[in-house]
Tab-separated table of C-alpha atoms and ligand atoms in Angstrom:
chain	number	residue	atom	x	y	z
A	1	MET	CA	82.119	119.979	98.820
A	2	ILE	CA	82.206	120.955	95.130
A	3	ARG	CA	81.558	119.070	92.931
A	4	ASP	CA	82.930	119.050	88.917
A	5	ARG	CA	80.913	118.575	85.552
A	6	PHE	CA	80.122	114.555	86.106
A	7	ALA	CA	79.100	115.422	90.083
A	8	ARG	CA	82.807	114.049	91.387
A	9	PRO	CA	83.747	115.975	94.635
A	10	LEU	CA	86.993	116.878	95.638
A	11	GLY	CA	88.514	114.947	97.713
A	12	SER	CA	91.748	114.043	97.384
A	13	LEU	CA	94.868	116.359	96.676
A	14	ARG	CA	98.353	115.243	95.876
A	15	VAL	CA	100.925	117.324	96.584
A	16	SER	CA	104.591	117.053	95.183
A	17	VAL	CA	107.101	118.336	97.019
A	18	THR	CA	110.014	118.246	94.492
A	19	ASP	CA	110.811	116.843	90.908
A	20	ARG	CA	113.986	115.320	91.728
A	21	CYS	CA	114.503	111.560	91.804
A	22	ASN	CA	117.649	109.755	93.090
A	23	LEU	CA	115.857	106.868	90.688
A	24	ARG	CA	115.398	106.619	86.845
A	25	CYS	CA	112.546	103.877	86.542
A	26	ARG	CA	112.311	103.009	83.164
A	27	TYR	CA	108.523	103.361	82.869
A	28	CYS	CA	108.847	107.044	84.394
A	29	MET	CA	112.237	108.508	83.606
A	30	PRO	CA	114.019	106.926	81.020
A	31	GLU	CA	115.630	109.967	79.454
A	32	ALA	CA	119.540	110.900	80.116
A	33	GLU	CA	118.722	114.728	80.802
A	34	TYR	CA	116.284	116.420	82.024
A	35	VAL	CA	114.602	120.082	82.399
A	36	TRP	CA	114.087	120.462	86.120
A	37	LEU	CA	111.891	123.247	87.297
A	38	PRO	CA	113.901	126.332	88.638
A	39	LYS	CA	114.299	126.433	92.242
A	40	SER	CA	112.654	129.651	92.877
A	41	SER	CA	109.601	128.642	91.372
A	42	LEU	CA	109.619	125.862	94.480
A	43	LEU	CA	106.514	126.177	97.111
A	44	THR	CA	107.866	126.805	100.492
A	45	PHE	CA	106.127	124.862	103.047
A	46	GLU	CA	104.511	128.174	104.021
A	47	GLU	CA	103.346	128.120	100.369
A	48	ILE	CA	102.141	124.477	100.849
A	49	ALA	CA	100.172	124.545	103.952
A	50	ARG	CA	98.498	127.887	103.038
A	51	LEU	CA	97.329	126.388	99.815
A	52	THR	CA	96.565	122.729	101.221
A	53	GLY	CA	94.266	124.352	103.932
A	54	VAL	CA	92.334	126.539	101.260
A	55	PHE	CA	91.712	122.807	99.646
A	56	ALA	CA	90.440	121.544	103.180
A	57	GLY	CA	88.774	124.494	103.247
A	58	LEU	CA	86.706	122.946	99.904
A	59	GLY	CA	86.202	119.787	101.026
A	60	VAL	CA	89.856	118.152	100.445
A	61	THR	CA	90.291	115.518	103.551
A	62	LYS	CA	93.194	113.230	101.628
A	63	VAL	CA	96.446	114.961	101.176
A	64	ARG	CA	99.666	112.261	99.640
A	65	LEU	CA	103.025	113.805	99.256
A	66	THR	CA	104.787	112.620	96.381
A	67	GLY	CA	107.707	113.722	94.040
A	68	GLY	CA	109.900	112.740	92.190
A	69	GLU	CA	111.510	111.248	95.125
A	70	PRO	CA	109.744	113.075	98.150
A	71	LEU	CA	112.399	112.474	100.177
A	72	LEU	CA	114.609	114.360	98.706
A	73	ARG	CA	113.190	117.645	99.815
A	74	HIS	CA	115.506	119.218	102.886
A	75	GLU	CA	113.230	118.587	106.318
A	76	LEU	CA	110.361	116.870	104.631
A	77	PRO	CA	109.211	115.946	108.211
A	78	ALA	CA	108.666	119.727	108.987
A	79	LEU	CA	106.062	119.581	106.388
A	80	VAL	CA	104.201	117.067	107.656
A	81	SER	CA	103.876	118.602	111.073
A	82	MET	CA	102.585	121.760	109.454
A	83	LEU	CA	99.654	119.578	107.444
A	84	ARG	CA	99.514	117.489	110.436
A	85	ALA	CA	98.062	120.839	112.151
A	86	GLU	CA	95.036	121.291	109.482
A	87	PRO	CA	92.386	119.502	111.451
A	88	ARG	CA	90.295	119.037	108.227
A	89	LEU	CA	93.204	116.614	106.898
A	90	ALA	CA	92.158	113.272	108.336
A	91	ASP	CA	94.616	111.271	105.995
A	92	LEU	CA	97.992	112.316	105.710
A	93	ALA	CA	99.977	109.746	103.321
A	94	LEU	CA	103.566	109.729	101.193
A	95	THR	CA	104.269	107.667	98.092
A	96	THR	CA	108.082	107.221	98.085
A	97	ASN	CA	110.463	104.828	96.323
A	98	GLY	CA	112.175	103.958	99.793
A	99	VAL	CA	115.918	104.317	99.169
A	100	LEU	CA	115.806	106.852	101.648
A	101	LEU	CA	113.144	106.141	104.056
A	102	GLU	CA	115.046	103.954	106.731
A	103	ARG	CA	116.728	107.555	107.306
A	104	PHE	CA	112.917	109.076	107.639
A	105	ALA	CA	110.961	106.402	108.675
A	106	ALA	CA	110.931	107.283	112.475
A	107	ALA	CA	110.777	111.391	112.058
A	108	LEU	CA	108.326	111.026	109.494
A	109	ASN	CA	105.878	108.958	111.870
A	110	ALA	CA	106.677	111.423	115.053
A	111	ALA	CA	105.402	114.119	112.834
A	112	GLY	CA	102.465	112.736	112.230
A	113	LEU	CA	102.287	111.172	108.732
A	114	GLY	CA	99.630	108.718	109.016
A	115	ARG	CA	100.351	105.874	106.116
A	116	VAL	CA	103.655	105.174	103.519
A	117	THR	CA	103.493	103.835	100.560
A	118	VAL	CA	106.980	102.481	98.530
A	119	SER	CA	107.487	101.762	94.984
A	120	LEU	CA	108.778	97.836	94.508
A	121	ASP	CA	109.228	96.669	91.748
A	122	THR	CA	111.144	93.646	91.839
A	123	LEU	CA	113.129	91.438	94.678
A	124	HIS	CA	116.278	91.294	92.112
A	125	PRO	CA	118.754	93.875	92.981
A	126	GLU	CA	120.556	93.478	89.693
A	127	ARG	CA	116.986	93.837	87.736
A	128	MET	CA	116.956	97.082	89.637
A	129	GLN	CA	120.621	98.370	88.320
A	130	GLU	CA	119.059	97.462	84.950
A	131	PHE	CA	115.836	99.062	85.099
A	132	ALA	CA	116.132	101.900	87.589
A	133	ARG	CA	119.950	102.655	87.397
A	134	SER	CA	120.336	102.117	91.046
A	135	GLY	CA	121.882	99.640	93.086
A	136	ARG	CA	120.048	100.665	95.808
A	137	HIS	CA	117.775	97.709	96.239
A	138	ALA	CA	118.923	96.667	99.983
A	139	ASP	CA	118.203	100.578	100.832
A	140	VAL	CA	114.495	100.070	99.601
A	141	LEU	CA	114.098	96.567	101.855
A	142	ALA	CA	115.585	98.520	104.750
A	143	GLY	CA	113.132	101.464	104.489
A	144	ILE	CA	110.280	98.842	104.069
A	145	ALA	CA	111.316	97.452	107.182
A	146	ALA	CA	112.202	100.572	109.254
A	147	ALA	CA	108.514	102.102	107.948
A	148	ARG	CA	106.961	98.999	109.245
A	149	GLY	CA	109.221	99.068	112.459
A	150	ALA	CA	108.448	103.084	112.983
A	151	GLY	CA	105.003	101.772	113.815
A	152	PHE	CA	103.369	102.711	110.649
A	153	GLU	CA	100.729	99.915	110.811
A	154	ARG	CA	99.509	100.199	106.900
A	155	VAL	CA	102.575	99.885	104.152
A	156	LYS	CA	101.639	99.638	100.273
A	157	LEU	CA	103.917	98.378	97.840
A	158	ASN	CA	103.163	99.758	94.080
A	159	THR	CA	104.416	97.576	91.565
A	160	VAL	CA	104.428	98.707	88.009
A	161	VAL	CA	104.285	95.357	85.914
A	162	VAL	CA	106.376	95.957	82.520
A	163	ARG	CA	106.338	92.654	80.278
A	164	GLY	CA	109.744	91.354	79.929
A	165	PHE	CA	110.842	93.214	82.969
A	166	ASN	CA	108.840	91.792	86.106
A	167	ASP	CA	106.060	89.851	85.312
A	168	ASP	CA	107.657	86.702	86.239
A	169	GLU	CA	107.568	88.215	89.994
A	170	ILE	CA	103.816	89.323	90.329
A	171	ALA	CA	103.631	85.616	92.486
A	172	ASP	CA	107.085	86.434	94.452
A	173	LEU	CA	105.870	90.151	95.149
A	174	VAL	CA	102.780	89.270	96.350
A	175	ALA	CA	104.371	86.133	98.617
A	176	PHE	CA	107.038	89.102	99.948
A	177	GLY	CA	104.146	91.486	100.918
A	178	GLU	CA	102.840	88.635	102.797
A	179	ARG	CA	106.017	88.153	105.203
A	180	HIS	CA	106.743	91.648	105.552
A	181	GLY	CA	103.109	92.505	106.291
A	182	ALA	CA	102.784	94.937	103.795
A	183	GLU	CA	99.842	94.789	100.765
A	184	VAL	CA	101.240	94.829	97.363
A	185	ARG	CA	99.394	96.799	94.595
A	186	PHE	CA	100.281	96.136	90.643
A	187	ILE	CA	99.730	99.153	88.475
A	188	GLU	CA	99.097	98.697	84.922
A	189	TYR	CA	101.850	100.458	83.074
A	190	MET	CA	100.809	103.749	81.700
A	191	ASP	CA	101.075	105.698	79.016
A	192	VAL	CA	101.539	109.020	81.004
A	193	GLY	CA	103.540	111.863	80.082
A	194	GLY	CA	107.617	110.896	80.587
A	195	ALA	CA	106.856	106.787	79.722
A	196	THR	CA	108.686	107.590	76.405
A	197	ARG	CA	109.563	103.809	76.240
A	198	TRP	CA	105.576	102.684	76.540
A	199	SER	CA	104.057	100.412	73.902
A	200	ARG	CA	100.431	98.595	74.415
A	201	ASP	CA	102.462	95.194	74.520
A	202	GLN	CA	104.624	95.730	77.545
A	203	VAL	CA	101.026	96.198	79.432
A	204	VAL	CA	100.221	93.487	81.531
A	205	SER	CA	96.607	93.638	82.253
A	206	ARG	CA	94.444	93.258	85.469
A	207	ALA	CA	93.169	90.291	84.183
A	208	GLU	CA	96.799	88.653	82.954
A	209	ILE	CA	97.737	89.301	86.796
A	210	LEU	CA	94.697	87.583	88.205
A	211	GLU	CA	94.934	84.681	86.216
A	212	ARG	CA	99.044	84.542	86.800
A	213	LEU	CA	98.212	84.669	90.584
A	214	GLY	CA	95.103	82.130	90.483
A	215	ALA	CA	97.565	79.653	88.898
A	216	ARG	CA	99.991	79.814	91.983
A	217	PHE	CA	97.568	80.375	94.357
A	218	GLY	CA	94.257	79.064	94.256
A	219	PRO	CA	90.986	81.205	94.476
A	220	ILE	CA	90.919	84.945	94.272
A	221	THR	CA	87.975	86.853	95.588
A	222	PRO	CA	87.581	90.519	95.041
A	223	VAL	CA	87.347	92.303	98.838
A	224	PRO	CA	84.591	95.215	98.168
A	225	ASP	CA	85.901	98.646	99.891
A	226	ARG	CA	82.984	100.445	100.684
A	227	ASP	CA	84.768	102.709	102.351
A	228	HIS	CA	87.471	104.210	99.549
A	229	PRO	CA	84.978	104.156	96.818
A	230	ALA	CA	87.281	106.557	94.742
A	231	ALA	CA	90.271	104.730	95.689
A	232	PRO	CA	92.225	103.899	92.483
A	233	ALA	CA	92.921	99.986	93.535
A	234	GLU	CA	90.553	97.006	93.472
A	235	ARG	CA	91.805	95.142	95.944
A	236	PHE	CA	91.259	91.039	96.018
A	237	ARG	CA	91.725	88.207	98.859
A	238	LEU	CA	94.168	85.058	98.386
A	239	ALA	CA	92.580	81.530	100.273
A	240	SER	CA	95.266	82.382	102.804
A	241	GLY	CA	93.919	85.844	104.041
A	242	THR	CA	96.531	87.560	102.169
A	243	THR	CA	95.138	90.515	100.223
A	244	PHE	CA	96.549	92.481	97.425
A	245	GLY	CA	95.343	95.213	95.136
A	246	ILE	CA	95.239	96.234	91.150
A	247	ILE	CA	95.630	99.220	89.683
A	248	ALA	CA	93.890	98.675	85.967
A	249	SER	CA	94.498	102.087	85.198
A	250	VAL	CA	95.053	101.559	81.073
A	251	THR	CA	92.582	98.571	80.964
A	252	ALA	CA	89.744	99.870	83.179
A	253	PRO	CA	90.173	103.057	84.093
A	254	PHE	CA	88.381	104.458	86.831
A	255	CYS	CA	88.205	108.399	86.080
A	256	ALA	CA	83.734	108.050	86.791
A	257	SER	CA	84.612	107.838	90.392
A	258	CYS	CA	88.303	110.221	90.324
A	259	ASP	CA	88.365	112.836	93.201
A	260	ARG	CA	91.888	113.570	92.920
A	261	SER	CA	93.832	116.290	91.359
A	262	ARG	CA	97.795	117.603	91.871
A	263	LEU	CA	99.872	120.249	93.096
A	264	THR	CA	103.424	120.229	91.207
A	265	ALA	CA	106.428	121.377	93.301
A	266	ASP	CA	106.023	125.194	91.665
A	267	GLY	CA	102.687	125.517	92.412
A	268	THR	CA	100.811	124.429	89.363
A	269	TRP	CA	97.398	122.641	89.725
A	270	PHE	CA	96.517	119.127	87.584
A	271	LEU	CA	93.479	118.216	87.306
A	272	CYS	CA	94.388	115.070	85.725
A	273	LEU	CA	96.958	112.836	85.701
A	274	TYR	CA	96.667	113.051	81.782
A	275	ALA	CA	95.615	116.936	81.575
A	276	ALA	CA	97.936	118.788	79.155
A	277	LYS	CA	97.429	122.331	81.252
A	278	GLY	CA	97.581	123.226	84.800
A	279	ILE	CA	96.155	126.267	86.904
A	280	ASP	CA	98.885	128.663	88.068
A	281	LEU	CA	98.554	128.953	91.838
A	282	ARG	CA	101.869	130.426	92.686
A	283	GLY	CA	101.326	133.339	90.622
A	284	PRO	CA	98.215	134.535	92.443
A	285	LEU	CA	99.604	133.427	95.942
A	286	ARG	CA	103.009	135.310	95.684
A	287	ALA	CA	100.942	138.378	94.184
A	288	GLY	CA	99.022	138.722	97.468
A	289	ALA	CA	96.030	136.751	97.007
A	290	SER	CA	93.779	136.231	100.128
A	291	ASP	CA	92.816	132.708	100.661
A	292	ALA	CA	88.800	133.586	99.432
A	293	ASP	CA	90.498	134.687	96.413
A	294	LEU	CA	92.259	131.168	95.352
A	295	GLU	CA	89.227	129.472	96.985
A	296	ALA	CA	87.016	131.199	94.436
A	297	LEU	CA	89.748	130.381	91.405
A	298	ILE	CA	90.179	126.536	92.681
A	299	ARG	CA	86.165	126.437	93.393
A	300	GLU	CA	85.579	127.796	89.705
A	301	THR	CA	88.336	126.173	88.289
A	302	TRP	CA	86.963	122.364	89.822
A	303	GLN	CA	83.186	123.152	88.732
A	304	GLY	CA	84.338	122.975	85.169
A	305	ARG	CA	86.421	120.025	85.159
A	306	ALA	CA	85.272	117.244	82.622
A	307	ASP	CA	88.629	115.397	82.591
A	308	ARG	CA	88.570	111.664	81.893
A	309	GLY	CA	91.703	111.691	80.412
A	310	ALA	CA	92.228	107.525	81.055
A	311	GLU	CA	89.108	107.014	79.697
A	312	GLU	CA	89.722	108.987	76.681
A	313	ARG	CA	93.178	107.110	75.806
A	314	LEU	CA	90.796	104.050	75.713
A	315	GLY	CA	89.776	105.659	72.732
A	316	VAL	CA	92.790	105.942	70.749
A	317	ARG	CA	92.953	103.636	68.493
A	318	GLU	CA	97.085	103.784	67.538
A	319	ARG	CA	98.097	104.034	71.326
A	320	GLY	CA	101.524	105.028	71.687
A	321	VAL	CA	103.659	107.440	73.683
A	322	LEU	CA	101.629	110.034	75.163
A	323	TYR	CA	104.384	113.441	74.265
A	324	PRO	CA	107.217	113.333	72.249
A	325	ILE	CA	110.447	114.096	74.546
A	326	GLU	CA	110.579	117.558	72.899
A	327	ALA	CA	107.020	118.434	74.650
A	328	LEU	CA	108.552	117.187	77.125
A	329	ARG	CA	111.338	119.508	77.273
A	330	ALA	CA	109.056	122.139	76.423
A	331	ASP	CA	107.144	122.301	79.597
A	332	PRO	CA	108.397	119.162	82.099
A	333	ARG	CA	105.287	119.780	83.936
A	334	ARG	CA	103.912	117.190	81.378
A	335	GLU	CA	106.321	114.443	83.065
A	336	MET	CA	104.591	111.921	85.719
A	337	HIS	CA	107.643	112.864	87.676
A	338	THR	CA	106.633	116.624	88.236
A	339	ARG	CA	102.678	115.635	88.604
A	340	GLY	CA	103.724	113.154	91.366
A	341	GLY	CA	101.162	110.240	89.587
B	1	GTP	P1	95.586	105.549	98.527
B	1	GTP	O1	94.369	104.824	97.926
B	1	GTP	O2	95.540	106.679	99.047
B	1	GTP	O3	96.442	104.305	99.060
B	1	GTP	O4	96.651	106.047	97.365
B	1	GTP	P2	96.790	106.017	95.715
B	1	GTP	O5	96.342	104.621	95.574
B	1	GTP	O6	96.111	106.917	94.986
B	1	GTP	O7	98.690	106.282	95.735
B	1	GTP	P3	99.261	105.989	95.373
B	1	GTP	O8	100.823	107.300	94.753
B	1	GTP	O9	100.332	104.647	95.735
B	1	GTP	O10	98.921	105.858	93.691
B	1	GTP	C1	99.089	104.548	93.125
B	1	GTP	C2	99.185	104.914	91.448
B	1	GTP	O11	98.427	104.931	91.219
B	1	GTP	C3	99.941	105.797	91.241
B	1	GTP	O12	101.271	105.966	91.175
B	1	GTP	C4	99.585	106.043	89.400
B	1	GTP	O13	99.746	105.239	88.828
B	1	GTP	C5	98.363	105.738	89.739
B	1	GTP	N1	97.022	106.769	89.686
B	1	GTP	C6	96.604	107.524	91.359
B	1	GTP	N2	96.188	108.299	90.846
B	1	GTP	C7	95.739	107.662	89.713
B	1	GTP	C8	94.490	108.725	89.098
B	1	GTP	O14	94.051	109.821	89.233
B	1	GTP	N3	94.439	108.210	87.748
B	1	GTP	C9	95.174	107.619	87.290
B	1	GTP	N4	94.511	106.893	85.991
B	1	GTP	N5	95.777	106.476	87.969
B	1	GTP	C10	96.172	106.784	89.324
B	2	5AD	N1	102.642	103.823	84.999
B	2	5AD	C1	102.131	103.530	85.880
B	2	5AD	N2	102.381	104.172	87.308
B	2	5AD	C2	104.016	104.927	86.863
B	2	5AD	N3	104.000	105.309	88.096
B	2	5AD	C3	105.387	106.190	87.382
B	2	5AD	N4	105.348	106.104	86.179
B	2	5AD	C4	104.129	104.864	85.739
B	2	5AD	C5	103.771	104.827	84.385
B	2	5AD	N5	104.405	104.863	83.558
B	2	5AD	C6	103.844	105.280	89.640
B	2	5AD	C7	105.035	104.416	90.399
B	2	5AD	C8	104.803	105.466	91.565
B	2	5AD	C9	104.474	106.423	91.711
B	2	5AD	C10	104.408	107.627	91.806
B	2	5AD	O1	103.938	106.603	90.020
B	2	5AD	O2	104.787	103.008	90.174
B	2	5AD	O3	104.304	104.157	92.254
B	3	SF4	FE1	91.339	110.710	87.317
B	3	SF4	FE2	92.531	111.525	85.199
B	3	SF4	FE3	93.635	109.856	86.200
B	3	SF4	FE4	90.826	109.817	84.768
B	3	SF4	S1	92.679	109.463	83.808
B	3	SF4	S2	91.365	108.836	86.857
B	3	SF4	S3	90.474	111.174	85.231
B	3	SF4	S4	93.527	111.592	86.925
């Protein structure tokens, strides 16, 4: 195991398999046009599996496949099988918007995927049309059902709460999760790269979310999660026994326990969601670096890590959009959809 300058281990790797997406969620991709990563720069499955193996050798036990929308990458179940063959990975998960999940759920489960998280921001199809420019709400619901049906025991739902859009649905979403055997996690709207419409007043805080749920469901008790001290979500329980989570990245950042890093689809390794620059791993990989060379590069880089992006943002007085559009066009790796959340 290796530790960074704040003694945080490198435990979890988020692997983005494509920067493309079939939705245009307002909190992530509100613009009309994007600069995409060149196709030739995308890591092959063999390259992803090799890098993941090197990370596993340094102590990574959790891998989460992300996008863009990861199910847009052809043959994703084949990558899952390749990663499943790495015995040191104890946890293999996927974050998806669910649009294509019905088609792939069974194959992903058969390939050895362990867990699925689906984004669900609203229960109203017409809101999704406006908010994500998509008419495929029914497909997302079918995807959630298919994930359960395919045998994934713990399906989680991610809801980014945006004031004026879905903050009136918080309680209904918990009730939906309860009915469908899925745990909802409410995420505070973050000022990450790509959130070009972000403003402080649209953030619905953890405190406000708890207040609203308390008003509808009565007493809420925290669920201590000793097994996952680095998990971003705090979990809570209603009197009915139903649990839900809150990811308070804006009002209560969890950088102190952050063991995550992310690999973009073109092989750039980012140590923080907010980091301006990443480390190129594709270059050395394609230039013939050995596993030992790659391991040394990753080790040295992690040991120098001092990122605490979300905590630093707390200190910004006039907090607004992180990057202007021109800065995102100049380097699309600054985008949340390229970094994979
Ligand atoms: P598990 O706890 O393993 O289920 O995964 P997760 O919660 O990390 O996965 P998921 O992709 O569902 O992440 C949920 C959301 O939390 C992301 O989409 C981000 O909005 C936010 N998030 C994830 N990782 C980080 C992080 O390192 N820092 C911050 N500030 N936010 C994060
Ligand atoms: N704030 C919070 N979460 C975000 N995501 C994307 N953009 C933002 C943002 N601005 C999350 C989505 C999805 C994950 C991949 O990234 O909820 O679950
Ligand atoms: Fe980790 Fe950076 Fe997120 Fe803080 S902001 S939790 S350091 S990724």
